[in-house]
CSV table of C-alpha atoms in Angstrom, one decimal:
chain,number,residue,atom,x,y,z
J,210,MET,CA,84.3,-33.9,-62.6
J,211,ALA,CA,82.9,-37.4,-62.9
J,212,LYS,CA,80.2,-39.7,-61.5
J,213,HIS,CA,82.5,-42.8,-61.5
J,214,LEU,CA,86.2,-42.8,-60.9
J,215,VAL,CA,88.2,-45.7,-62.3
J,216,PHE,CA,91.7,-46.1,-60.7
J,217,ILE,CA,94.2,-48.0,-62.8
J,218,ILE,CA,96.5,-49.8,-60.4
J,219,GLY,CA,99.4,-52.2,-61.2
J,220,THR,CA,102.2,-51.8,-58.8
J,221,ARG,CA,102.6,-51.6,-55.0
J,222,ALA,CA,104.0,-48.1,-55.2
J,223,GLN,CA,101.0,-47.0,-57.3
J,224,LEU,CA,98.6,-48.5,-54.8
J,225,ILE,CA,100.4,-46.8,-51.9
J,226,LYS,CA,100.2,-43.4,-53.6
J,227,VAL,CA,96.6,-43.6,-54.6
J,228,ALA,CA,95.2,-45.4,-51.6
J,229,PRO,CA,94.8,-42.2,-49.5
J,230,VAL,CA,93.1,-40.6,-52.5
J,231,ILE,CA,90.7,-43.5,-52.9
J,232,ALA,CA,90.0,-43.4,-49.1
J,233,ALA,CA,89.3,-39.6,-49.4
J,234,CYS,CA,87.0,-40.2,-52.3
J,235,GLU,CA,85.1,-42.9,-50.4
J,236,ARG,CA,84.6,-40.4,-47.5
J,237,LEU,CA,82.9,-38.1,-50.1
J,238,SER,CA,80.8,-41.0,-51.3
J,239,LEU,CA,82.3,-40.8,-54.8
J,240,PRO,CA,81.9,-44.1,-56.7
J,241,CYS,CA,85.3,-45.7,-57.3
J,242,THR,CA,86.5,-48.8,-59.0
J,243,LEU,CA,90.0,-50.3,-58.7
J,244,LEU,CA,91.0,-51.7,-62.1
J,245,MET,CA,93.9,-54.0,-61.3
J,246,THR,CA,96.4,-54.6,-64.1
J,247,GLY,CA,98.2,-57.5,-62.4
J,248,GLN,CA,101.7,-56.0,-62.8
J,249,HIS,CA,102.4,-56.8,-59.1
J,250,GLN,CA,100.7,-59.4,-56.9
J,251,GLU,CA,102.8,-59.7,-53.8
J,252,THR,CA,101.2,-57.9,-50.7
J,253,MET,CA,98.7,-56.0,-52.9
J,254,GLN,CA,95.7,-57.3,-50.9
J,255,ASP,CA,97.5,-56.6,-47.7
J,256,LEU,CA,98.0,-53.0,-48.7
J,257,ILE,CA,94.3,-52.6,-49.6
J,258,ALA,CA,93.4,-54.0,-46.2
J,259,GLU,CA,96.0,-51.7,-44.5
J,260,PHE,CA,94.4,-48.6,-46.0
J,261,ALA,CA,90.9,-49.9,-45.3
J,262,ILE,CA,89.8,-49.5,-49.0
J,263,GLU,CA,86.3,-50.7,-49.6
J,264,SER,CA,85.8,-49.9,-53.3
J,265,PRO,CA,85.3,-52.9,-55.6
J,266,GLN,CA,88.3,-54.4,-57.4
J,267,VAL,CA,88.1,-55.5,-61.0
J,268,PRO,CA,91.0,-57.6,-62.3
J,269,ALA,CA,92.0,-56.8,-65.9
J,270,VAL,CA,94.3,-59.7,-66.1
J,271,GLN,CA,95.5,-62.4,-63.8
J,272,ALA,CA,97.8,-61.0,-61.1
J,273,ASP,CA,101.5,-62.2,-61.1
J,274,GLU,CA,104.8,-60.9,-59.9
J,275,HIS,CA,106.7,-59.9,-63.0
J,276,SER,CA,110.4,-60.0,-62.0
J,277,THR,CA,112.0,-60.3,-65.5
J,278,ILE,CA,111.9,-58.3,-68.6
J,279,ALA,CA,110.5,-61.2,-70.6
J,280,SER,CA,107.6,-61.6,-68.2
J,281,LEU,CA,106.8,-57.9,-68.4
J,282,LEU,CA,106.8,-58.1,-72.2
J,283,ARG,CA,104.4,-61.0,-72.1
J,284,TRP,CA,102.2,-59.2,-69.6
J,285,LEU,CA,102.0,-55.9,-71.5
J,286,PRO,CA,99.7,-56.7,-74.4
J,287,ALA,CA,97.5,-58.9,-72.2
J,288,ALA,CA,97.2,-56.0,-69.7
J,289,TYR,CA,96.3,-53.5,-72.4
J,290,LYS,CA,93.6,-55.8,-73.8
J,291,GLY,CA,92.2,-56.5,-70.3
J,292,VAL,CA,92.1,-52.8,-69.3
J,293,ARG,CA,90.4,-51.9,-72.6
J,294,ASN,CA,87.8,-54.6,-72.3
J,295,LYS,CA,87.0,-53.7,-68.7
J,296,LEU,CA,86.7,-50.0,-69.5
J,297,ARG,CA,84.2,-50.9,-72.2
J,298,GLU,CA,82.2,-52.9,-69.7
J,299,LEU,CA,82.3,-50.1,-67.1
J,300,ALA,CA,81.4,-47.5,-69.6
J,301,SER,CA,78.4,-49.5,-70.8
J,302,ALA,CA,77.1,-49.5,-67.2
J,303,ASP,CA,78.0,-45.9,-66.4
J,304,ALA,CA,78.8,-43.6,-69.4
J,305,ASP,CA,80.2,-40.8,-67.2
J,306,ILE,CA,83.6,-42.2,-66.0
J,307,SER,CA,87.0,-40.8,-65.6
J,308,VAL,CA,90.2,-42.9,-65.7
J,309,LEU,CA,92.8,-42.0,-63.1
J,310,VAL,CA,96.3,-43.1,-63.7
J,311,HIS,CA,99.3,-42.5,-61.4
J,312,GLY,CA,102.9,-41.9,-61.9
J,313,ASP,CA,105.2,-43.5,-64.4
J,314,THR,CA,104.8,-47.3,-64.5
J,315,LEU,CA,103.9,-49.5,-67.5
J,316,SER,CA,100.4,-49.8,-65.9
J,317,THR,CA,100.1,-46.0,-66.1
J,318,LEU,CA,100.9,-46.1,-69.8
J,319,VAL,CA,98.5,-49.0,-70.4
J,320,GLY,CA,95.7,-47.3,-68.6
J,321,ALA,CA,96.1,-43.9,-70.2
J,322,PHE,CA,96.4,-45.4,-73.7
J,323,ALA,CA,93.4,-47.6,-73.3
J,324,ALA,CA,91.3,-44.7,-71.9
J,325,ARG,CA,92.4,-42.4,-74.7
J,326,LEU,CA,91.4,-44.8,-77.4
J,327,HIS,CA,88.1,-45.3,-75.6
J,328,LYS,CA,87.6,-41.5,-75.6
J,329,THR,CA,87.5,-41.5,-71.8
J,330,ARG,CA,88.8,-38.6,-69.7
J,331,VAL,CA,92.4,-39.3,-68.5
J,332,VAL,CA,93.3,-37.8,-65.1
J,333,HIS,CA,97.0,-38.2,-64.2
J,334,VAL,CA,97.9,-38.0,-60.6
J,335,GLU,CA,101.5,-36.9,-59.8
J,336,SER,CA,101.8,-35.3,-63.2
J,337,GLY,CA,104.5,-33.1,-64.6
J,338,LEU,CA,107.5,-34.7,-63.0
J,339,SER,CA,110.5,-35.1,-65.3
J,340,SER,CA,114.2,-35.9,-65.0
J,341,GLY,CA,114.9,-34.0,-68.2
J,342,ARG,CA,116.4,-37.1,-69.8
J,343,TRP,CA,114.4,-39.4,-72.0
J,344,LEU,CA,116.2,-42.5,-71.0
J,345,ASP,CA,116.9,-41.8,-67.3
J,346,PRO,CA,115.3,-43.4,-65.4
J,347,PHE,CA,114.4,-46.1,-68.0
J,348,PRO,CA,111.6,-46.9,-68.8
J,349,GLU,CA,109.8,-44.5,-66.3
J,350,GLU,CA,110.7,-41.3,-68.0
J,351,ILE,CA,109.4,-42.5,-71.4
J,352,CYS,CA,106.2,-43.7,-69.7
J,353,ARG,CA,105.8,-40.3,-68.1
J,354,ARG,CA,106.2,-38.3,-71.2
J,355,MET,CA,103.9,-40.5,-73.3
J,356,VAL,CA,101.2,-40.2,-70.5
J,357,PHE,CA,101.6,-36.4,-70.4
J,358,ARG,CA,100.5,-36.3,-74.1
J,359,MET,CA,97.3,-38.2,-73.3
J,360,THR,CA,96.4,-36.4,-70.1
J,361,ASP,CA,93.2,-34.3,-69.9
J,362,VAL,CA,93.6,-33.4,-66.2
J,363,ALA,CA,97.1,-33.1,-64.7
J,364,ILE,CA,97.2,-33.2,-60.9
J,365,CYS,CA,100.6,-31.8,-60.1
J,366,PRO,CA,102.4,-32.2,-56.7
J,367,ASN,CA,104.4,-29.0,-56.9
J,368,LYS,CA,104.8,-25.7,-58.8
J,369,GLN,CA,107.7,-27.0,-60.8
J,370,ALA,CA,105.5,-29.8,-62.2
J,371,MET,CA,102.7,-27.3,-62.9
J,372,VAL,CA,105.1,-25.1,-64.9
J,373,TYR,CA,106.4,-28.1,-66.9
J,374,MET,CA,102.8,-29.2,-67.9
J,375,ALA,CA,101.8,-25.6,-68.7
J,376,LYS,CA,104.8,-25.2,-71.0
J,377,HIS,CA,104.8,-28.6,-72.7
J,378,HIS,CA,101.2,-29.8,-72.6
J,379,PRO,CA,99.0,-26.7,-72.4
J,380,ARG,CA,95.8,-28.5,-73.5
J,381,ALA,CA,95.7,-30.3,-70.1
J,382,ARG,CA,93.7,-28.8,-67.3
J,383,ILE,CA,96.2,-28.4,-64.4
J,384,LEU,CA,95.3,-28.8,-60.8
J,385,ASP,CA,97.6,-28.3,-57.8
J,386,SER,CA,97.5,-30.9,-55.0
J,387,GLN,CA,99.9,-28.8,-53.0
J,388,GLY,CA,102.1,-31.8,-52.1
J,389,ASN,CA,102.5,-35.5,-52.7
J,390,THR,CA,99.9,-38.0,-51.6
J,391,ILE,CA,102.7,-40.0,-50.0
J,392,VAL,CA,102.6,-37.7,-47.0
J,393,ASP,CA,99.1,-38.9,-46.3
J,394,ALA,CA,100.2,-42.5,-46.6
J,395,VAL,CA,103.2,-42.1,-44.4
J,396,ALA,CA,101.1,-40.4,-41.7
J,397,LEU,CA,98.9,-43.5,-41.4
J,398,THR,CA,101.9,-45.8,-40.5
J,399,GLY,CA,103.0,-44.0,-37.3
J,400,ALA,CA,106.6,-44.2,-38.5
J,401,SER,CA,107.3,-40.6,-37.8
J,402,SER,CA,107.3,-41.3,-34.1
J,403,ILE,CA,110.2,-43.8,-34.3
J,404,LEU,CA,113.7,-42.8,-33.4
J,405,PRO,CA,116.9,-44.2,-34.9
J,406,ASP,CA,118.3,-47.3,-33.1
J,407,LEU,CA,121.5,-46.0,-31.6
J,408,ALA,CA,122.2,-49.2,-29.6
J,409,SER,CA,122.2,-51.4,-32.6
J,410,PRO,CA,122.6,-49.2,-35.7
J,411,TYR,CA,121.8,-50.5,-39.1
J,412,LEU,CA,121.4,-49.4,-42.7
J,413,VAL,CA,118.5,-50.2,-45.0
J,414,ALA,CA,119.1,-50.8,-48.8
J,415,SER,CA,116.3,-51.1,-51.3
J,416,LEU,CA,117.4,-51.3,-55.0
J,417,HIS,CA,115.3,-52.3,-58.0
J,418,ARG,CA,115.8,-49.8,-60.8
J,419,PHE,CA,116.7,-51.1,-64.3
J,420,GLN,CA,120.0,-49.3,-64.4
J,421,ASN,CA,121.1,-50.7,-61.0
J,422,ILE,CA,120.1,-54.4,-61.4
J,423,TYR,CA,120.3,-55.1,-65.2
J,424,GLU,CA,123.8,-53.7,-65.7
J,425,ALA,CA,126.2,-56.4,-64.5
J,426,GLY,CA,129.1,-54.2,-63.5
J,427,ARG,CA,126.8,-51.8,-61.6
J,428,LEU,CA,125.1,-54.6,-59.7
J,429,ALA,CA,128.4,-56.1,-58.8
J,430,ALA,CA,129.7,-52.8,-57.5
J,431,LEU,CA,126.6,-52.3,-55.4
J,432,VAL,CA,127.0,-55.7,-53.8
J,433,ALA,CA,130.7,-54.9,-53.1
J,434,LEU,CA,129.6,-51.7,-51.4
J,435,MET,CA,127.1,-53.6,-49.2
J,436,LYS,CA,129.7,-56.1,-48.2
J,437,ASP,CA,132.2,-53.3,-47.3
J,438,LEU,CA,129.7,-51.4,-45.3
J,439,SER,CA,128.7,-54.6,-43.4
J,440,ASP,CA,132.2,-54.6,-41.9
J,441,HIS,CA,131.1,-51.6,-39.9
J,442,VAL,CA,127.3,-51.8,-39.5
J,443,ASP,CA,124.4,-54.2,-40.1
J,444,VAL,CA,122.8,-54.0,-43.5
J,445,ARG,CA,119.2,-54.9,-44.1
J,446,PHE,CA,118.8,-55.4,-47.8
J,447,VAL,CA,115.2,-55.6,-48.8
J,448,LEU,CA,114.9,-57.7,-51.9
J,449,HIS,CA,112.4,-56.8,-54.6
J,450,PRO,CA,111.6,-60.0,-56.6
J,451,ALA,CA,113.4,-58.7,-59.7
J,452,THR,CA,116.5,-57.8,-57.6
J,453,ARG,CA,116.7,-61.3,-56.2
J,454,VAL,CA,116.4,-62.8,-59.6
J,455,ARG,CA,119.3,-60.7,-60.9
J,456,LEU,CA,121.5,-61.4,-57.9
J,457,GLU,CA,121.0,-65.1,-58.4
J,458,LYS,CA,121.6,-64.9,-62.1
J,459,GLN,CA,124.9,-63.1,-61.6
J,460,GLY,CA,126.0,-65.5,-58.9
J,461,LEU,CA,126.0,-62.7,-56.2
J,462,PHE,CA,123.2,-63.9,-54.0
J,463,SER,CA,125.3,-66.6,-52.2
J,464,SER,CA,128.1,-64.2,-51.2
J,465,LEU,CA,125.5,-61.8,-49.7
J,466,SER,CA,123.7,-64.5,-47.8
J,467,ALA,CA,127.0,-65.8,-46.4
J,468,SER,CA,127.6,-62.5,-44.6
J,469,SER,CA,126.4,-62.5,-41.0
J,470,ARG,CA,125.8,-58.8,-41.0
J,471,ILE,CA,123.9,-58.6,-44.3
J,472,HIS,CA,120.3,-59.5,-43.7
J,473,LEU,CA,118.4,-60.4,-46.9
J,474,MET,CA,114.8,-59.5,-46.3
J,475,PRO,CA,111.7,-60.2,-48.4
J,476,ARG,CA,109.7,-57.3,-49.5
J,477,MET,CA,107.4,-56.4,-46.6
J,478,GLY,CA,104.2,-54.6,-45.8
J,479,TYR,CA,104.2,-50.8,-46.2
J,480,GLY,CA,104.0,-49.8,-42.6
J,481,ASP,CA,106.5,-52.4,-41.6
J,482,PHE,CA,109.0,-51.2,-44.1
J,483,LEU,CA,108.6,-47.5,-43.2
J,484,ARG,CA,108.9,-48.2,-39.4
J,485,MET,CA,112.1,-50.1,-40.1
J,486,ALA,CA,113.4,-47.3,-42.3
J,487,ALA,CA,112.6,-44.7,-39.7
J,488,GLY,CA,114.9,-46.5,-37.2
J,489,ALA,CA,117.8,-46.8,-39.6
J,490,GLN,CA,121.1,-44.8,-39.5
J,491,CYS,CA,120.7,-44.3,-43.3
J,492,VAL,CA,118.7,-45.7,-46.3
J,493,LEU,CA,120.2,-46.4,-49.7
J,494,THR,CA,117.5,-46.5,-52.3
J,495,ASP,CA,116.8,-45.9,-55.9
J,496,GLY,CA,113.1,-45.6,-55.5
J,497,GLY,CA,111.3,-42.3,-56.2
J,498,SER,CA,108.5,-43.2,-53.7
J,499,ASN,CA,111.1,-44.1,-51.1
J,500,GLN,CA,112.7,-40.7,-51.6
J,501,GLU,CA,109.4,-39.0,-50.9
J,502,GLU,CA,108.6,-41.1,-47.9
J,503,LEU,CA,112.0,-40.7,-46.3
J,504,ALA,CA,111.8,-36.9,-46.9
J,505,ALA,CA,108.6,-36.9,-44.9
J,506,LEU,CA,110.3,-38.9,-42.1
J,507,GLY,CA,113.6,-37.0,-42.2
J,508,VAL,CA,115.6,-40.2,-42.5
J,509,PRO,CA,119.2,-39.7,-43.9
J,510,THR,CA,118.9,-41.0,-47.5
J,511,ILE,CA,121.4,-41.6,-50.3
J,512,ILE,CA,119.6,-41.8,-53.7
J,513,MET,CA,121.4,-44.4,-55.7
J,514,ARG,CA,120.9,-42.7,-59.0
J,515,GLU,CA,122.6,-40.1,-61.2
J,516,ARG,CA,119.6,-37.8,-61.2
J,517,THR,CA,116.1,-37.6,-59.8
J,518,GLU,CA,112.9,-36.0,-61.1
J,519,ARG,CA,111.8,-35.3,-57.5
J,520,PRO,CA,112.9,-32.4,-55.3
J,521,ASP,CA,111.8,-34.1,-52.1
J,522,GLY,CA,114.5,-34.2,-49.5
J,523,LEU,CA,117.3,-32.7,-51.7
J,524,GLY,CA,119.3,-30.2,-49.7
J,525,ALA,CA,117.9,-31.5,-46.5
J,526,ASN,CA,117.8,-35.3,-45.6
J,527,ALA,CA,118.7,-36.6,-49.0
J,528,LEU,CA,121.5,-36.4,-51.6
J,529,LEU,CA,122.4,-38.1,-54.8
J,530,GLU,CA,125.1,-40.8,-54.6
J,531,ALA,CA,127.6,-38.7,-56.5
J,532,ASP,CA,127.2,-35.9,-54.0
J,533,ALA,CA,128.2,-37.9,-51.0
J,534,PRO,CA,131.4,-36.2,-49.7
J,535,GLY,CA,134.4,-38.6,-50.1
J,536,GLY,CA,132.1,-41.3,-51.6
J,537,ILE,CA,129.3,-43.3,-50.1
J,538,TYR,CA,131.5,-45.7,-48.1
J,539,ARG,CA,133.5,-42.9,-46.3
J,540,PHE,CA,130.5,-40.7,-45.9
J,541,ILE,CA,128.6,-43.5,-44.0
J,542,VAL,CA,131.6,-45.0,-42.1
J,543,ASP,CA,132.9,-41.6,-40.9
J,544,GLY,CA,129.5,-40.6,-39.7
J,545,GLY,CA,128.8,-37.8,-42.1
J,546,VAL,CA,125.4,-39.2,-42.9
J,547,ALA,CA,124.1,-38.3,-39.4
J,548,ASN,CA,124.1,-34.7,-40.4
J,549,LEU,CA,121.4,-35.4,-43.0
J,550,ARG,CA,118.7,-36.3,-40.4
J,551,THR,CA,115.9,-33.8,-40.2
J,552,ARG,CA,112.7,-33.6,-38.2
J,553,PRO,CA,109.7,-35.5,-39.6
J,554,ALA,CA,107.2,-33.4,-41.5
J,555,ALA,CA,104.2,-32.4,-39.6
J,556,LEU,CA,100.9,-32.9,-41.5
J,557,SER,CA,98.2,-30.5,-40.4
J,558,GLY,CA,94.9,-29.5,-42.0
J,559,VAL,CA,93.8,-30.8,-45.4
J,560,GLY,CA,96.3,-33.1,-47.0
J,561,PRO,CA,97.0,-33.6,-50.8
J,562,SER,CA,94.8,-36.6,-51.0
J,563,ALA,CA,91.8,-34.8,-49.6
J,564,ARG,CA,92.4,-31.8,-52.0
J,565,ILE,CA,92.5,-34.2,-54.9
J,566,ALA,CA,89.3,-35.9,-53.9
J,567,GLN,CA,87.6,-32.5,-53.5
J,568,ALA,CA,88.7,-31.5,-57.0
J,569,LEU,CA,87.4,-34.7,-58.4
J,570,ALA,CA,84.1,-34.2,-56.7
J,571,SER,CA,83.7,-30.6,-58.1
């Protein structure tokens, strides 16, 4: 498909998802470059080391941790300009390049737009996922749909995504990765061998979506839920930088930190987080990647959203918050959540990342 693969990477979740693909490409001796947009900074280099990625990194803009809407708005035009200029430099050195974007972040949109204007092939990994609602989740669904329109090669994780792309964007070449690359990333952490901690049970919470942290009433309700649950079980609340900023701005951080059974934890390394989640009684999360990871691990998961574009775990280890019988509090306190636990997925043979690398090499 191409002599030189340029991966646009901005967020931790993107890096986690594409890292196994990059590693698989490296094993096939495919030239790769990581074009870093700087959307996230925290633990990015740790992740690259954790996945043993050796391909060169090219910064498009100075890396920072953008935890407010204002900082993202300032970053956006600078990121686009930086990606466009770096693509021009890379193309002048090697005319045959493909730009690989992943998922639904602002970096995905920036990379696809810059590549499209540069008349460079756009390959979208994890393509075709849609919630069916333009503004939910916001802004991810908008980013996805705009990127779909610019995609030349759509690498879809499931049949549903393939059908969506074939119906709505028939000009794109559609490839089936037969699964999500997250299963390859999870397999590398060893988290699937960890059993729940029955002697000292705990919950894990990870919340960062726009609708959860930027709507004051919603964030206050989530904090109240954490405090109520902490009367019965320890809560390990992993704070994304933006979540911490919003908690402090709303005056909610101090009440959480005053609780002896709510442990406010900084965002941690990928393997460390998954190993902690694997031992949890339950995980409350609004992250799409978390939903996929926890489905692979079989950990009981409550998705703190009205809807999700991902089928992973639904009907098995995961349910949407509105579907928790009797409400989230009663479902957890009364022990119903234990019925969601399933066996970890067994990965055998060629994984999605290797299939994607082979397709890119052909």
